[in-house]
């Protein structure tokens, strides 16, 4: 690799790493703050918290990497222009195509990383994340129960606690309406949560159990001094029907789902196409930034306009791409125009940059130097 290419690659890698870490850290903090309550009030260990929230990183990095690379290209080439380094490189005979090679090299590496995240690490980590969520609900029974709140850990099960002191509870109401026509209500003055080898147990003290059969119009009432509810049984019944969400599935499970109803399949198809196309932004966005900053004449005072144009262009490209991908979920035939859209964008920017190279060769290096001169800087000095 030539010296100038190494210089541009290293210049791109450093700010891209900083931007990626910064954006990932900010988004990770906002996402992980939703789970801080699990540590403060529910006894989940700090190691489990960091492991659980760390599983969100692949999904964040997949989205952030193309944006970080675009910002890096904008930053580096704007700096090269303002420091006149780009002028020196082009006056030495380097064409736009030559300057583009290190950008494409970095973009290619980031694209491969993006596919590694989208096709393998994202479904693997998100699957582990959801499994861990259900494991915590199953093994940390206190996560389910908050005082003064009608808790609904699963559909059809409601738990209310008037007061709690660690695992000791007072004023308890449990309503189980998961079996249609046969609701069960349990009330107790006191209660206690404890962990056993069979899972978390909920012991009710001094209360009653009401079973209602709506079909037969019968009410069964049982008073008790001690009554034990195995919460693991409740969670197993719930978990047994849990299907894998779209983010938990690998590519073959998205396009050929066997356990998904037809009405939900469009969401899975859209997710599959999103996984295949999103890493391509790591090629498209840097090309757009490079084109807008290096095209035409250079003006040291007017480059902010090019930054605005590049940013607007990128927003439009991403918004249009997301719209096309969403249509792929509802219309199978839209997949071909969708992929042509992304491939076409890459081809258009490469053609525009090749056109710039042709113009440069036509004018020659002398004329190119004239174009690089800022006419506004030519002022007469009078004694």
XYZ file of C-alpha atoms in Angstrom:
383
model
C 0.000 0.000 0.000
C 1.305 3.443 -0.930
C 2.158 6.014 1.713
C -0.746 8.354 0.953
C -3.205 5.444 1.157
C -1.846 4.413 4.571
C -2.145 8.018 5.712
C -5.804 8.303 4.627
C -6.716 4.893 6.060
C -5.217 5.714 9.452
C -6.833 9.148 9.373
C -10.224 7.520 8.755
C -9.809 4.741 11.316
C -9.090 6.963 14.328
C -12.117 9.315 14.157
C -14.395 6.449 13.099
C -13.369 4.491 16.204
C -13.918 7.522 18.437
C -17.310 8.325 16.889
C -18.406 4.681 17.090
C -17.430 4.342 20.739
C -19.051 7.676 21.629
C -22.351 7.027 19.871
C -22.474 3.430 21.093
C -21.808 4.552 24.661
C -24.546 7.194 24.543
C -27.149 4.873 23.045
C -26.098 2.014 25.343
C -26.551 4.230 28.408
C -30.040 5.262 27.312
C -30.996 1.644 26.645
C -29.426 0.166 29.784
C -31.038 2.791 32.038
C -34.330 0.941 31.554
C -32.848 -2.049 33.386
C -31.182 -0.235 36.308
C -34.325 -0.828 38.353
C -33.545 -4.545 38.238
C -30.433 -3.907 40.344
C -31.815 -1.246 42.672
C -35.103 -2.862 43.607
C -34.997 -6.480 42.508
C -31.666 -7.919 43.581
C -30.170 -8.723 40.192
C -26.367 -8.817 40.386
C -24.220 -6.155 38.745
C -22.429 -8.772 36.616
C -25.762 -10.049 35.270
C -26.821 -6.473 34.492
C -23.677 -5.708 32.466
C -23.837 -9.046 30.687
C -27.476 -8.523 29.800
C -27.069 -4.963 28.535
C -23.842 -5.907 26.761
C -25.882 -8.246 24.591
C -27.482 -5.141 23.067
C -24.167 -3.955 21.590
C -24.260 -5.929 18.289
C -27.595 -4.378 17.340
C -26.260 -0.907 18.189
C -22.977 -1.355 16.329
C -24.725 -2.617 13.200
C -26.687 0.641 12.976
C -23.929 3.003 14.120
C -20.992 1.798 11.974
C -22.191 3.250 8.604
C -23.041 6.581 10.236
C -19.688 6.706 12.028
C -17.810 5.989 8.795
C -19.715 8.722 6.942
C -18.899 11.252 9.680
C -15.274 10.133 9.582
C -15.018 10.651 5.805
C -16.577 14.100 6.130
C -14.251 15.066 8.974
C -11.033 13.759 7.379
C -11.509 15.188 3.901
C -12.778 18.512 5.205
C -9.599 18.715 7.272
C -7.482 17.746 4.256
C -9.082 20.555 2.257
C -8.706 23.195 4.967
C -5.045 22.229 5.543
C -4.415 22.253 1.763
C -3.191 18.642 1.944
C -5.751 17.535 -0.630
C -4.532 20.276 -2.972
C -0.973 18.997 -2.674
C -2.047 15.399 -3.310
C -4.032 16.272 -6.420
C -1.381 18.647 -7.764
C 1.061 15.728 -7.437
C -1.129 13.808 -9.905
C -3.416 11.805 -7.636
C -6.845 11.480 -9.197
C -10.171 11.134 -7.395
C -10.051 7.404 -8.114
C -6.655 7.100 -6.419
C -7.873 9.018 -3.381
C -11.005 6.902 -3.307
C -9.133 3.587 -3.020
C -8.265 3.885 0.703
C -11.842 5.033 1.411
C -13.194 1.954 -0.355
C -10.752 -0.244 1.541
C -11.947 1.025 4.923
C -15.576 0.916 3.741
C -15.143 -2.683 2.592
C -13.803 -3.754 5.999
C -16.667 -1.976 7.783
C -19.187 -3.572 5.406
C -17.849 -7.045 6.230
C -18.097 -6.221 9.934
C -21.656 -5.051 9.354
C -22.599 -8.362 7.754
C -20.961 -10.265 10.607
C -23.141 -8.336 13.043
C -26.373 -8.499 11.036
C -26.223 -12.138 9.923
C -24.726 -13.827 12.980
C -23.941 -11.746 16.071
C -27.233 -9.825 16.158
C -29.607 -12.836 16.216
C -27.256 -14.756 18.500
C -26.953 -11.954 21.076
C -30.609 -10.924 20.956
C -31.700 -14.543 21.400
C -29.460 -14.816 24.461
C -30.817 -11.476 25.701
C -34.454 -12.629 25.546
C -33.617 -16.000 27.102
C -31.850 -14.207 29.945
C -34.856 -11.952 30.446
C -37.100 -14.947 30.958
C -34.505 -16.635 33.138
C -34.440 -13.591 35.408
C -38.220 -13.512 35.582
C -38.163 -17.188 36.509
C -35.337 -17.156 39.053
C -35.638 -13.655 40.520
C -39.217 -13.803 41.689
C -38.992 -10.357 43.233
C -38.631 -8.885 39.714
C -42.300 -9.702 39.214
C -43.588 -7.954 42.300
C -43.567 -4.264 43.165
C -45.494 -2.714 46.022
C -48.484 -0.498 45.321
C -48.648 -1.626 41.683
C -50.885 -4.081 39.861
C -48.098 -6.236 38.408
C -48.830 -8.241 35.266
C -45.833 -10.541 34.756
C -47.712 -12.497 32.090
C -51.027 -12.082 30.314
C -53.923 -13.085 32.549
C -51.980 -13.012 35.846
C -52.197 -9.955 38.102
C -50.389 -9.556 41.441
C -50.853 -6.671 43.865
C -48.806 -6.086 47.050
C -49.681 -3.335 49.471
C -46.365 -3.327 51.325
C -43.078 -5.201 51.147
C -39.967 -5.484 53.254
C -37.378 -7.459 51.294
C -39.051 -10.859 50.816
C -41.811 -10.287 53.393
C -45.069 -9.043 51.899
C -48.347 -7.638 53.256
C -51.756 -7.075 51.684
C -51.530 -9.547 48.797
C -53.936 -10.061 45.898
C -53.356 -12.625 43.145
C -55.816 -12.902 40.248
C -55.335 -15.642 37.643
C -57.623 -15.293 34.618
C -55.615 -17.309 32.084
C -58.239 -20.072 31.843
C -61.342 -18.584 30.151
C -64.444 -18.915 32.311
C -62.511 -20.104 35.398
C -60.869 -17.148 37.138
C -59.041 -17.715 40.433
C -58.518 -15.021 43.058
C -56.291 -15.390 46.127
C -56.030 -12.867 48.933
C -53.783 -12.975 51.996
C -52.779 -10.708 54.873
C -49.125 -11.668 54.620
C -46.789 -13.553 52.378
C -43.196 -14.479 51.726
C -40.967 -15.067 48.719
C -38.272 -17.736 48.849
C -36.133 -19.671 46.419
C -36.086 -23.485 46.176
C -34.510 -26.098 43.912
C -37.851 -26.267 42.072
C -37.871 -22.518 41.464
C -39.292 -19.443 43.236
C -42.205 -19.991 45.601
C -44.787 -17.535 46.879
C -46.179 -18.462 50.315
C -49.490 -16.841 51.301
C -50.404 -16.614 55.008
C -53.920 -16.151 56.466
C -56.055 -15.706 53.405
C -58.565 -17.286 51.039
C -58.823 -18.680 47.533
C -61.871 -18.082 45.338
C -62.525 -20.292 42.293
C -65.355 -19.255 39.975
C -66.882 -21.467 37.283
C -68.759 -19.020 35.075
C -70.307 -21.746 32.927
C -71.931 -23.484 35.892
C -72.297 -20.364 38.009
C -70.447 -21.869 40.973
C -68.141 -20.230 43.516
C -65.676 -22.263 45.582
C -64.172 -20.546 48.611
C -61.197 -21.918 50.540
C -59.778 -20.329 53.697
C -56.186 -21.176 54.568
C -53.465 -20.402 57.061
C -50.656 -21.234 54.645
C -50.887 -21.620 50.880
C -47.897 -22.009 48.531
C -47.834 -20.898 44.912
C -45.016 -22.145 42.671
C -44.171 -19.197 40.423
C -42.016 -21.385 38.194
C -45.156 -23.221 37.102
C -46.671 -19.919 36.008
C -43.577 -18.954 34.051
C -43.177 -22.371 32.409
C -46.721 -22.175 31.096
C -45.941 -18.763 29.693
C -42.514 -19.614 28.265
C -43.697 -22.754 26.536
C -45.687 -20.653 24.070
C -43.013 -18.036 23.475
C -41.982 -17.821 19.856
C -38.738 -16.346 18.619
C -39.025 -12.723 17.559
C -37.676 -11.488 14.254
C -34.441 -10.139 15.754
C -33.768 -13.510 17.399
C -33.830 -15.418 14.129
C -31.121 -16.133 11.615
C -31.590 -15.379 7.939
C -33.051 -18.737 6.936
C -35.556 -18.520 9.810
C -36.675 -15.092 8.603
C -37.369 -15.962 4.980
C -38.685 -19.472 5.634
C -40.379 -19.354 9.065
C -42.189 -22.571 9.932
C -43.789 -21.507 13.218
C -45.138 -18.068 12.228
C -48.696 -17.273 11.194
C -49.059 -15.828 7.661
C -50.223 -12.438 8.949
C -46.947 -11.943 10.865
C -44.615 -13.088 8.102
C -44.293 -9.653 6.384
C -42.446 -8.357 9.458
C -40.020 -11.269 9.239
C -39.441 -10.741 5.518
C -38.768 -7.030 6.081
C -36.300 -7.871 8.868
C -34.495 -10.312 6.568
C -34.117 -7.751 3.782
C -33.035 -5.150 6.331
C -30.258 -7.470 7.527
C -29.005 -7.939 3.965
C -29.121 -4.298 2.889
C -28.203 -2.212 5.941
C -24.441 -3.028 5.817
C -24.403 -1.670 2.239
C -24.793 1.800 3.739
C -21.150 1.413 4.823
C -20.303 1.689 1.113
C -22.968 4.160 0.021
C -22.602 6.813 2.726
C -18.785 7.184 2.452
C -19.097 7.425 -1.328
C -21.672 10.191 -0.931
C -19.515 12.109 1.546
C -16.382 11.721 -0.582
C -18.178 12.840 -3.733
C -19.682 15.998 -2.247
C -16.408 17.118 -0.657
C -14.105 16.472 -3.629
C -16.239 17.386 -6.626
C -15.718 20.550 -8.675
C -13.710 23.573 -7.599
C -12.307 23.923 -4.110
C -13.239 26.925 -2.051
C -11.752 27.216 1.419
C -14.606 29.472 2.519
C -17.609 27.649 1.074
C -17.127 24.031 2.094
C -19.851 24.196 4.764
C -22.399 24.147 1.933
C -21.011 20.830 0.756
C -21.318 19.430 4.274
C -24.984 20.410 4.346
C -25.589 18.947 0.884
C -23.901 15.669 1.854
C -25.890 15.418 5.086
C -29.217 16.082 3.344
C -28.359 13.565 0.623
C -27.539 10.890 3.213
C -30.778 11.483 5.139
C -32.794 11.123 1.930
C -30.899 7.961 0.919
C -31.459 6.264 4.286
C -35.120 7.316 4.551
C -35.876 6.099 1.025
C -34.030 2.852 1.672
C -36.006 2.156 4.850
C -39.249 2.832 3.000
C -38.340 0.441 0.189
C -37.356 -2.298 2.651
C -40.652 -1.957 4.514
C -42.491 -2.451 1.220
C -40.540 -5.674 0.674
C -42.312 -7.169 3.673
C -45.743 -6.604 2.098
C -44.915 -7.116 -1.574
C -42.517 -9.921 -2.467
C -41.841 -8.471 -5.911
C -40.453 -5.275 -4.303
C -37.293 -7.166 -3.321
C -35.800 -6.755 -6.822
C -36.307 -2.943 -6.996
C -35.040 -2.687 -3.407
C -31.716 -4.368 -4.137
C -31.412 -2.478 -7.413
C -31.845 0.726 -5.391
C -28.816 -0.017 -3.206
C -26.657 -1.368 -6.032
C -27.708 1.558 -8.216
C -26.631 4.096 -5.605
C -23.164 2.556 -5.426
C -22.913 2.520 -9.229
C -24.096 6.138 -9.574
C -21.572 7.532 -7.091
C -18.743 5.520 -8.659
C -19.769 6.824 -12.104
C -19.853 10.415 -10.845
C -16.390 10.050 -9.309
C -15.072 8.471 -12.518
C -16.525 11.411 -14.438
C -14.639 13.797 -12.148
C -11.440 11.870 -12.877
C -12.025 12.226 -16.642
C -12.533 15.970 -16.299
C -9.338 16.254 -14.283
C -7.312 14.420 -16.916
C -8.874 16.588 -19.668
C -7.949 19.884 -18.039
C -4.474 18.722 -17.042
C -2.590 19.368 -13.857
C -1.948 23.024 -14.649
C -5.602 23.853 -15.084
C -6.414 21.765 -12.028
C -4.083 23.919 -9.948
C -5.896 26.978 -11.240
C -9.207 25.535 -10.137
C -7.815 24.881 -6.675
C -6.895 28.499 -6.184
C -9.402 30.521 -4.210
C -10.013 33.657 -6.226
C -11.359 35.447 -3.165
C -7.917 35.132 -1.536
C -6.309 37.103 -4.375
C -6.155 40.623 -2.966
C -3.852 43.459 -3.908
C -1.651 44.824 -1.149
C -0.993 48.551 -1.263
C 1.820 50.129 0.686
